[in-house]
Short mmCIF file of C-alpha atoms in Angstrom, two decimals:
data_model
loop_
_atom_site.label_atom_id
_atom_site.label_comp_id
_atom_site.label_asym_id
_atom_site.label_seq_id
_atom_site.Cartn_x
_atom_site.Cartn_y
_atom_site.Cartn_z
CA UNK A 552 32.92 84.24 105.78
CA UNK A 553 29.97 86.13 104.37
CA UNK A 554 28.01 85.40 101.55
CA UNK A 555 29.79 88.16 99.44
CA UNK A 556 33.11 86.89 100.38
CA UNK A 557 32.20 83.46 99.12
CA UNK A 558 31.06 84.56 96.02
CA UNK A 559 34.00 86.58 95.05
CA UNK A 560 36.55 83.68 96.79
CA UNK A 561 34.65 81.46 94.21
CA UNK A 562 35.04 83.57 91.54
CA UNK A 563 38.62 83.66 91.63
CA UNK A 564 38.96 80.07 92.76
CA UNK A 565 37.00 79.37 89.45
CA UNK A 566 39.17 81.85 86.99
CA UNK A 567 42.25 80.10 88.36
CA UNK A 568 40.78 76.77 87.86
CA UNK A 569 41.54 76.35 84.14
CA UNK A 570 44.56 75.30 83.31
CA UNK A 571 45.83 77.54 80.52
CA UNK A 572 44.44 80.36 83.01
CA UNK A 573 46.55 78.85 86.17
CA UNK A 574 49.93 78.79 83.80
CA UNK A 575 49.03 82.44 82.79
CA UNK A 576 48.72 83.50 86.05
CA UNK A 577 51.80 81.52 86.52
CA UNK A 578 53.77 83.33 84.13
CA UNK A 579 53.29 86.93 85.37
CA UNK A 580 52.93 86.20 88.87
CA UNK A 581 56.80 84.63 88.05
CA UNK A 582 58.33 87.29 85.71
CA UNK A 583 61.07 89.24 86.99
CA UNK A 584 59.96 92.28 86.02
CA UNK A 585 56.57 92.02 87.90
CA UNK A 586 54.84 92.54 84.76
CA UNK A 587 54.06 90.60 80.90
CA UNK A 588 52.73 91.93 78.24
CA UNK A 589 50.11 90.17 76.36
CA UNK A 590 52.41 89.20 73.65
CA UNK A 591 54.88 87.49 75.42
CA UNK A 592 51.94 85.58 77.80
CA UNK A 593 50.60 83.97 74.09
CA UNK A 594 53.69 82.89 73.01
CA UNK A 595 54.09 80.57 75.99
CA UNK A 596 50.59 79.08 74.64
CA UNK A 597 49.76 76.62 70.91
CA UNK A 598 46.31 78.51 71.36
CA UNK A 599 44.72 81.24 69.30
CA UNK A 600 45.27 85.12 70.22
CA UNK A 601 41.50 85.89 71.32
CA UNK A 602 41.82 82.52 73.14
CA UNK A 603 44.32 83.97 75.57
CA UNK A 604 42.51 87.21 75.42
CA UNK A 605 39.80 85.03 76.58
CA UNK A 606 42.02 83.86 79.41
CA UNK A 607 43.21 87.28 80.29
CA UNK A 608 39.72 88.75 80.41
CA UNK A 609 38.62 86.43 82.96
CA UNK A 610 41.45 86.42 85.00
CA UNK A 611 41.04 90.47 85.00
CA UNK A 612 37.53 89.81 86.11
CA UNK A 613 37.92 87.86 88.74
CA UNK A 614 40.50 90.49 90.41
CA UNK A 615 43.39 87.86 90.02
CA UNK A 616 45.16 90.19 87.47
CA UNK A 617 45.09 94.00 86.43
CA UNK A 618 45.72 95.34 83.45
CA UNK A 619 47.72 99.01 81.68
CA UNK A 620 47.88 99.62 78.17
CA UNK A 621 50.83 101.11 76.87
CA UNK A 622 50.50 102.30 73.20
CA UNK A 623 50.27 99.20 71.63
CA UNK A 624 50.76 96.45 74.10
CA UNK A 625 49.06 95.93 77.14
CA UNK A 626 50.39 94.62 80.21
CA UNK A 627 49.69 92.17 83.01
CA UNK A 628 50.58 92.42 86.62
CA UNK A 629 49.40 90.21 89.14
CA UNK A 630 47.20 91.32 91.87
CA UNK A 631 48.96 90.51 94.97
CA UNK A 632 45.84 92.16 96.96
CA UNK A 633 43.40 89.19 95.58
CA UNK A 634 46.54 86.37 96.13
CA UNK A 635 46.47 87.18 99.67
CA UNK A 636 43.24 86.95 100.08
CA UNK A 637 42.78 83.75 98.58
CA UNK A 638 45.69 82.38 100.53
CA UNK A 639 44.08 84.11 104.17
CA UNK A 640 40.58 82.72 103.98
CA UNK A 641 41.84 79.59 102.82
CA UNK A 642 44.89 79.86 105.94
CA UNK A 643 41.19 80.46 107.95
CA UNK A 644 39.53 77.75 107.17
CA UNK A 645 42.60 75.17 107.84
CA UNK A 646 41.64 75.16 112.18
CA UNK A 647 38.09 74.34 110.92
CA UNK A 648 39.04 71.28 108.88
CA UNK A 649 41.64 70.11 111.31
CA UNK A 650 38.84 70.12 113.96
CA UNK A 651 36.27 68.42 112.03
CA UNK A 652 38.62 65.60 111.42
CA UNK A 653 38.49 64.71 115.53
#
């Protein structure tokens, strides 16, 4: 892993370490549709609306989720690209921890 992997793997790893951001991406990674819109994601939430904005913005940042505005609502889809490649250098790392443990 390079150094610029790292710091974008930790970026993400770090978005999706809150826990109102983890149930967020929760929610749209789980919706049917394959997208939310911003309206339904905060009424899931007892938090304020720029709290979730918050949230969102972060989670946008970090490449975990993208974003399309559509006259008045915008909308959240999950970015399967970034998922997978949380899940593969964390699936490469796995033989290097099982090692180190013998």
């Amino acid at each position: 892993m390079t150094a610029a992997e790292a710091t974008d793997l930790a970026a993400a790893f770090k978005a999706l370490a809150d826990p109102v951001r983890l149930r967020i991406a929760s929610i749209v990674a789980c919706c049917p549709a394959g997208e939310v819109c911003v309206g339904e994601i905060a009424a899931e939430f007892s938090v304020s609306g720029p709290t979730i904005s918050h949230h969102l913005k972060k989670l946008r940042e970090a490449g975990v989720l993208s974003a399309e505005r559509r006259a008045n609502e915008v909308y959240y889809q999950v970015r399967s690209d970034c998922l997978d490649g949380l899940i593969g250098q964390l699936a490469a790392m796995k033989p290097a921890l099982g090692q180190a443990a013998l």
